[in-house]
Rosetta silent file (secondary structure, phi, psi, omega in degrees, C-alpha in Angstrom):
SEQUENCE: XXXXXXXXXXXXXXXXXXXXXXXXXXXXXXXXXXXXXXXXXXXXXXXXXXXXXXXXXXXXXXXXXXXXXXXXXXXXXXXXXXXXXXXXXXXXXXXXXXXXXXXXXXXXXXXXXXXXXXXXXXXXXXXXXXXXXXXXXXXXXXXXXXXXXXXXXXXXXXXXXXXXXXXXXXXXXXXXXXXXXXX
SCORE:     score description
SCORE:     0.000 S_00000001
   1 L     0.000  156.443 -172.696    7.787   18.178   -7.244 S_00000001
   2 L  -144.391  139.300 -171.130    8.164   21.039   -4.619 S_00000001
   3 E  -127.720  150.282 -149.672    5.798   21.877   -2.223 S_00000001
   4 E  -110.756  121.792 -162.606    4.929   25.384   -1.281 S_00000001
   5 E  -123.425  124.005  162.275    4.343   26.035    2.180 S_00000001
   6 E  -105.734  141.445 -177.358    2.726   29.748    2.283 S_00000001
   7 L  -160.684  116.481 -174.195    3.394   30.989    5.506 S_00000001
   8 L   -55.232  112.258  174.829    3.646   34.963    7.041 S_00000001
   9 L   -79.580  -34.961  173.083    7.492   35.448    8.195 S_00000001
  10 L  -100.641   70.947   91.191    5.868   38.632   10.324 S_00000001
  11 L    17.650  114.301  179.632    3.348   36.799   12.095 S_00000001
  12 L   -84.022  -53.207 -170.555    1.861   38.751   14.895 S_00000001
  13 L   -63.100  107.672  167.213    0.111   35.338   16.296 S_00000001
  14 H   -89.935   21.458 -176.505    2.370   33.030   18.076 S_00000001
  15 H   -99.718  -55.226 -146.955   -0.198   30.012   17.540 S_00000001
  16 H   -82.635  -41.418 -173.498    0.242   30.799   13.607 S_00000001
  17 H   -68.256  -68.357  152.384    4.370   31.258   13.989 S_00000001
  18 H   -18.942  -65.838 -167.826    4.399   27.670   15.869 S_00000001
  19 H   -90.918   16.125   63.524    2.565   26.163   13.532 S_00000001
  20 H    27.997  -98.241 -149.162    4.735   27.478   10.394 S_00000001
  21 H   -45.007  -61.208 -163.283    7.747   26.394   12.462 S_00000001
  22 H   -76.907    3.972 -174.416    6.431   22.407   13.004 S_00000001
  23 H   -97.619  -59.484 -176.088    5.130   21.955    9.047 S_00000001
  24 H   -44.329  -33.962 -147.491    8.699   23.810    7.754 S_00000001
  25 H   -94.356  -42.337 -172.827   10.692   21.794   10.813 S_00000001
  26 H   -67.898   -7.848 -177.237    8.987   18.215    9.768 S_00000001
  27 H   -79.885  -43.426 -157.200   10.180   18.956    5.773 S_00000001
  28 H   -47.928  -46.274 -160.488   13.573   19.729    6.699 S_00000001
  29 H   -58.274  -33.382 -168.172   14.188   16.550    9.237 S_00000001
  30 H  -100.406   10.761  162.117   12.748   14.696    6.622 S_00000001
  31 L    86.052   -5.459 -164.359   14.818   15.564    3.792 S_00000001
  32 L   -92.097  118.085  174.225   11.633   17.116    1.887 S_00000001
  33 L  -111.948  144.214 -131.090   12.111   19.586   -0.473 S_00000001
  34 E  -111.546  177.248  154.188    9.919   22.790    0.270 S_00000001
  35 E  -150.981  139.827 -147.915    9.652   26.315   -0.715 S_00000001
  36 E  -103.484  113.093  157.564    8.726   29.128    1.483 S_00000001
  37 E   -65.487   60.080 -174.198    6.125   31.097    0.490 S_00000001
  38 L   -52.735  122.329  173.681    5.943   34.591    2.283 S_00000001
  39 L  -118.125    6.381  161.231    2.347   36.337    1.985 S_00000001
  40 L   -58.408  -54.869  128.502    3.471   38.808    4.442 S_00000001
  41 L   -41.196  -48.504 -168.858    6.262   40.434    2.163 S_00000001
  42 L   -98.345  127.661  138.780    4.683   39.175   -1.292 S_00000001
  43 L   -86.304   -8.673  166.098    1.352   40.115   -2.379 S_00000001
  44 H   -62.411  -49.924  155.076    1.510   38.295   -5.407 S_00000001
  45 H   -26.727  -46.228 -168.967    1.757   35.406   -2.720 S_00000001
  46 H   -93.105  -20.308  170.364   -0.962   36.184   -0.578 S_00000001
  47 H  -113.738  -11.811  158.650   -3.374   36.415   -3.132 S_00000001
  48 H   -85.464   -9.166  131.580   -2.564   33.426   -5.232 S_00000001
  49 H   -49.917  -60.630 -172.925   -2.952   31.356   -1.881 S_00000001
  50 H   -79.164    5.205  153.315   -6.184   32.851   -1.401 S_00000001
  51 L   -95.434  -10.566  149.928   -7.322   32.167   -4.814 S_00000001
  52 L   -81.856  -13.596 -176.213   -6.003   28.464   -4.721 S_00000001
  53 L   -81.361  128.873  168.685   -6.956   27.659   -1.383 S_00000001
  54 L   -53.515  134.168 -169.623  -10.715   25.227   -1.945 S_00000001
  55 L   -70.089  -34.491 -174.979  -13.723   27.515   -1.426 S_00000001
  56 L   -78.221  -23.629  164.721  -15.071   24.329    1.462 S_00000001
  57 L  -112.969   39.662  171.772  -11.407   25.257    3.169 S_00000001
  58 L   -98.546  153.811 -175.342  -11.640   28.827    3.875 S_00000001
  59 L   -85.453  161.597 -149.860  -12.645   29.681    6.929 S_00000001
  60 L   -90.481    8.809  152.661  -15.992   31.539    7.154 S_00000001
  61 L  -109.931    8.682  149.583  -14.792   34.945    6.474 S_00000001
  62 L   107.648    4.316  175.750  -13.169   33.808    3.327 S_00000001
  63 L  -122.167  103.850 -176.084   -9.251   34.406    4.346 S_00000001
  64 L   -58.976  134.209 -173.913   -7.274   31.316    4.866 S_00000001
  65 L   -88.304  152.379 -161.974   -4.979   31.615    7.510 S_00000001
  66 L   -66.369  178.007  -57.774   -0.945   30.810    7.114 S_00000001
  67 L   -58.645  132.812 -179.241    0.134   27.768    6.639 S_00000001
  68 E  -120.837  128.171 -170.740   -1.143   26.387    3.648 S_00000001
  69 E  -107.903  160.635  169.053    0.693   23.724    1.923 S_00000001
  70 E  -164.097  172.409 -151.787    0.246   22.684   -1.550 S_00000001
  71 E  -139.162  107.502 -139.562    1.926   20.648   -3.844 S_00000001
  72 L    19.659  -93.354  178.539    3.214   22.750   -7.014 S_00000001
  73 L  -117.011   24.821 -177.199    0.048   23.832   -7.840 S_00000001
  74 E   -91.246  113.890  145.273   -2.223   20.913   -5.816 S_00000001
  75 E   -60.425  120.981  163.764   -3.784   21.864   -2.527 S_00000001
  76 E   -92.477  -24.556 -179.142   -2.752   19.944    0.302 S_00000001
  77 E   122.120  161.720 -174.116   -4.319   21.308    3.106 S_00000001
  78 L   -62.245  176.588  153.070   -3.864   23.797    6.317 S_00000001
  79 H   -26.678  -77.096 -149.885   -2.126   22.863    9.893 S_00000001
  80 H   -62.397  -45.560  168.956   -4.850   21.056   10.941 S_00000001
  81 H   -32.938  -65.411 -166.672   -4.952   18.708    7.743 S_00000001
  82 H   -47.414  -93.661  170.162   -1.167   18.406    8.014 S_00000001
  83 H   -14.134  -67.810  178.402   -1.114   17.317   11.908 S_00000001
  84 H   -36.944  -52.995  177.264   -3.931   14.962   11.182 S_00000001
  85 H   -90.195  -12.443  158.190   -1.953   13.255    8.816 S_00000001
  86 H   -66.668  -46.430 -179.338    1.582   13.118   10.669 S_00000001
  87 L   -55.222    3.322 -170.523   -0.408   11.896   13.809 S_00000001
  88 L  -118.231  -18.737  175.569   -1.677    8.691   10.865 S_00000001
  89 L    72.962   70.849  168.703    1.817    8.652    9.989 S_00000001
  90 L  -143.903    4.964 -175.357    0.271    9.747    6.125 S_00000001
  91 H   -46.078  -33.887  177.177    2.062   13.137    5.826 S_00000001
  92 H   -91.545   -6.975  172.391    3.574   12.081    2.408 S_00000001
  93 H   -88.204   14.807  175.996    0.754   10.738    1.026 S_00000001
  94 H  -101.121  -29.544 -176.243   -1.092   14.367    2.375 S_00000001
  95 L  -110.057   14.775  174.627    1.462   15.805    0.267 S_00000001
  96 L    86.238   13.819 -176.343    0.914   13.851   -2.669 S_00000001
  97 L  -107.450  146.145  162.836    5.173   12.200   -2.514 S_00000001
  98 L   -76.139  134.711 -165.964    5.925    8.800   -2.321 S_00000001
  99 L   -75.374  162.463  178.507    7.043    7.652    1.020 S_00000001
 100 L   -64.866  173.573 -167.529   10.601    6.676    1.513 S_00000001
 101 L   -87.578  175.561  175.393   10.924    2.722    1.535 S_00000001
 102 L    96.666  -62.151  162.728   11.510    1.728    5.025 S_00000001
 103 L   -19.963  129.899  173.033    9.183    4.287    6.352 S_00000001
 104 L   -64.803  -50.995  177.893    6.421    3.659    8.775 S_00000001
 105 L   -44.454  -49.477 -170.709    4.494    4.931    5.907 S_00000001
 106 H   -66.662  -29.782 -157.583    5.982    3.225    2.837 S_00000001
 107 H   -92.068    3.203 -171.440    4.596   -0.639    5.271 S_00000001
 108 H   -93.301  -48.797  167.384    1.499    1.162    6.030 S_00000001
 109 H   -47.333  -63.276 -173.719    1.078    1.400    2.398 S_00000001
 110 L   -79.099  -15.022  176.046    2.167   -1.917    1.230 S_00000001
 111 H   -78.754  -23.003  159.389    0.018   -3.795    3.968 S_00000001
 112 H  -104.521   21.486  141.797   -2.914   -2.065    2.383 S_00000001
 113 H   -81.578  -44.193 -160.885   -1.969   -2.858   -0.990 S_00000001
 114 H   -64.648  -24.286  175.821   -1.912   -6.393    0.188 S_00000001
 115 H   -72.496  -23.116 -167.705   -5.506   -6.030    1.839 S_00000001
 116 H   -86.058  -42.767  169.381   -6.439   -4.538   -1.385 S_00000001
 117 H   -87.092  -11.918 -147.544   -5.265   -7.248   -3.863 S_00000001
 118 L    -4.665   68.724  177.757   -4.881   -9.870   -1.207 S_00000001
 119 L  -175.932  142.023 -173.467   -1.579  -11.023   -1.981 S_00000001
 120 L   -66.033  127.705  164.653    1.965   -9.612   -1.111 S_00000001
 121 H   -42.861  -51.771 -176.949    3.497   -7.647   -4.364 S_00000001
 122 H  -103.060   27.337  167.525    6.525   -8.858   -4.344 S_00000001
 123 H   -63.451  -51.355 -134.998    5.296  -12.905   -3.848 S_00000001
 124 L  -105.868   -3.576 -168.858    4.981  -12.721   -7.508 S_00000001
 125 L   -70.197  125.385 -173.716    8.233  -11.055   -8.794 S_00000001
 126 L  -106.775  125.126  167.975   10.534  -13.208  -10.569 S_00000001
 127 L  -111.540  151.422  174.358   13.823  -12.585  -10.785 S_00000001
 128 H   -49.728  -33.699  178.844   16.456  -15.306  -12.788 S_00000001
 129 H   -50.456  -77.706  174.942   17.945  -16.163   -9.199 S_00000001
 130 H   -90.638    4.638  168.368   14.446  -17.237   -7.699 S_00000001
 131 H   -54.783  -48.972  178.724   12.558  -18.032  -10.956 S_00000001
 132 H   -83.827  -58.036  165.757   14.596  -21.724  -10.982 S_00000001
 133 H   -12.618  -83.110 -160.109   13.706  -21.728   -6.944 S_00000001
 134 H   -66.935   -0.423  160.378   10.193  -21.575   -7.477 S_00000001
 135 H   -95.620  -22.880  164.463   10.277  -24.038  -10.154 S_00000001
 136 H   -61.033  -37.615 -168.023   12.431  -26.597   -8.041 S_00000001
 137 H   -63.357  -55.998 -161.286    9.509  -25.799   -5.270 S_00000001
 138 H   -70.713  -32.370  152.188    6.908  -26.454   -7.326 S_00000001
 139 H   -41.219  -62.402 -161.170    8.655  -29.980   -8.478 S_00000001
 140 H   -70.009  -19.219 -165.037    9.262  -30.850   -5.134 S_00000001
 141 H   -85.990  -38.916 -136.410    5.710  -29.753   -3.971 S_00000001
 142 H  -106.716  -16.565  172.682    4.251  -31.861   -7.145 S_00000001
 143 H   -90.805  -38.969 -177.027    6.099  -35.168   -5.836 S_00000001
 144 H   -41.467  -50.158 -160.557    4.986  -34.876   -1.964 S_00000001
 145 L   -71.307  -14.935  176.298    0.995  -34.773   -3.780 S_00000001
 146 L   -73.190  143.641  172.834    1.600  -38.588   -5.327 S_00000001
 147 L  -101.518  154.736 -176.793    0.047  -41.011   -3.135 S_00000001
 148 L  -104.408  168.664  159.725    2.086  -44.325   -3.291 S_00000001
 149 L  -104.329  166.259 -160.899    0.457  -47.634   -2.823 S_00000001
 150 L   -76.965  -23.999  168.137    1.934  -49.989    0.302 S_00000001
 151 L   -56.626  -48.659 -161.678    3.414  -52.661   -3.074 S_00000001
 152 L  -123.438   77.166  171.727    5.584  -49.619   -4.663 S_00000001
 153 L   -60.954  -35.624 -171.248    6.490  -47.664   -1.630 S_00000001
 154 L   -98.437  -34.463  175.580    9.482  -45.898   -3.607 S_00000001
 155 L   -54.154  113.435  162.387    7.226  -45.635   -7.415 S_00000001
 156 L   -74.549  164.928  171.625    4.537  -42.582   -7.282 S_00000001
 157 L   -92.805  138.897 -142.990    1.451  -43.681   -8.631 S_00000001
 158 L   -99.397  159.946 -179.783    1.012  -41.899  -11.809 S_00000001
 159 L   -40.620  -52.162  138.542   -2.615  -40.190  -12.455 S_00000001
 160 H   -18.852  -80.378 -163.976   -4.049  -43.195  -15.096 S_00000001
 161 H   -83.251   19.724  179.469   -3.441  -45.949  -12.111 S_00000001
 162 H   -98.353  -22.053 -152.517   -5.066  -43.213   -9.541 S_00000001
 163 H   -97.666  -26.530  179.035   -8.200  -43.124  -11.789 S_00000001
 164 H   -73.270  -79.910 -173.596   -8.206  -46.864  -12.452 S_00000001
 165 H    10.747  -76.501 -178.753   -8.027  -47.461   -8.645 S_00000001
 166 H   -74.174    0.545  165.708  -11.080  -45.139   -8.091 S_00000001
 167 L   -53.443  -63.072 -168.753  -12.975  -47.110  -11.333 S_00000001
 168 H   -59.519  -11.021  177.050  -12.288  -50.335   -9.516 S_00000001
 169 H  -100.208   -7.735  173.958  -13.417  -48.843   -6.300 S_00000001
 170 H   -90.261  -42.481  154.644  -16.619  -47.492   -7.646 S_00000001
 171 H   -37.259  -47.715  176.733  -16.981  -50.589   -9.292 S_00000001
 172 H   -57.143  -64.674 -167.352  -16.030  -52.792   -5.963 S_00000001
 173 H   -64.456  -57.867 -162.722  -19.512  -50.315   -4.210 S_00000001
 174 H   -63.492  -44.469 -173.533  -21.798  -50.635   -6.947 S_00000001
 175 H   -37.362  -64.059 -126.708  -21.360  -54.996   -7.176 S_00000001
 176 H   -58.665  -94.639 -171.309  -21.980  -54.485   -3.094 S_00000001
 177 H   -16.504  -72.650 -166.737  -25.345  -51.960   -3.394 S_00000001
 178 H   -53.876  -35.727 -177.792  -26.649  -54.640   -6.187 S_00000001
 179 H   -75.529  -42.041 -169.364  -25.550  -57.838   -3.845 S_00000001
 180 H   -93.336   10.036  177.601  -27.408  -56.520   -0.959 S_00000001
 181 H   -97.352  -33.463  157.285  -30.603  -55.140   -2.815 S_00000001
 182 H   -22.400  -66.863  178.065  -30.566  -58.711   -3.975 S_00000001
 183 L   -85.803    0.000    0.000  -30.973  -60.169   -0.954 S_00000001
């Protein structure tokens, strides 16, 4: 994908010329690649911005001012959009790109997949390497849960003599309840 930064190379305006200069200066540093749209020079340019540009983000005499970014043929938004979302650290998701990994962006991302699903993405990935890991874990997790009794300190007790136990102990309460209702 290539994103189209229309932007007036003869700029009268040194507010408009600035702000050109810091959306083109954050693609280069970042490796993003852009194409420069002149509507200064082009008029085929100038008016298929202003016929692509969203009728709620022209300004209220109806001619969007340079730069306007878009994404092939996807509006991204003006300056002000743009800023907004480098100051959020969201400029590639403003331009519709995936962020690089690493990227204050890309963990910005994945911490609100994790809020969103609530559980970490790659918790669940299995690879052959940790696939026998998490089944040794899951052994070793599944012997810690036997309770032993103080006779067979080294034997777990297997689920059958957990459930007789708690017969004989429901059993053990109810004689009691009946001996003292007795009396």
């Amino acid at each position: 994908m290539v994103i189209k930064v229309f932007l007036a190379t003869s700029s009268g305006s040194t507010a408009i010329k600035k702000k050109q200069q810091e959306v083109v200066g954050f693609l280069e540093a970042n490796k993003i690649d852009y194409a420069q749209m002149d509507i200064a020079s082009n008029e085929e340019n100038r008016m298929w911005m202003r016929e692509n540009v969203p009728g709620d983000k022209k300004p209220t005499n109806g001619i969007p001012l340079p730069p306007q970014i878009f994404n092939e043929e996807g509006y991204c938004g003006d300056y002000e959009t743009f800023f907004d979302a480098k100051e959020d650290n969201r400029v590639f998701a403003f331009l519709g790109l995936a962020p690089p990994p690493g990227s204050k962006e890309a963990k910005m991302a994945e911490q609100a997949l994790i809020l969103q699903n609530g559980k970490d993405p790659e918790e669940h990935l299995e690879t052959p390497s940790n696939a026998d890991d998490d089944q040794e874990d899951q052994e070793n997790k599944e012997e810690e849960d036997q309770p032993v009794t103080e006779d067979e300190e080294d034997a777990p007790v297997t689920e059958e003599e957990e459930e007789e136990e708690d017969e004989e102990k429901e059993d053990d309460l109810e004689a009691e309840d009946e001996a003292e209702d007795e009396s």
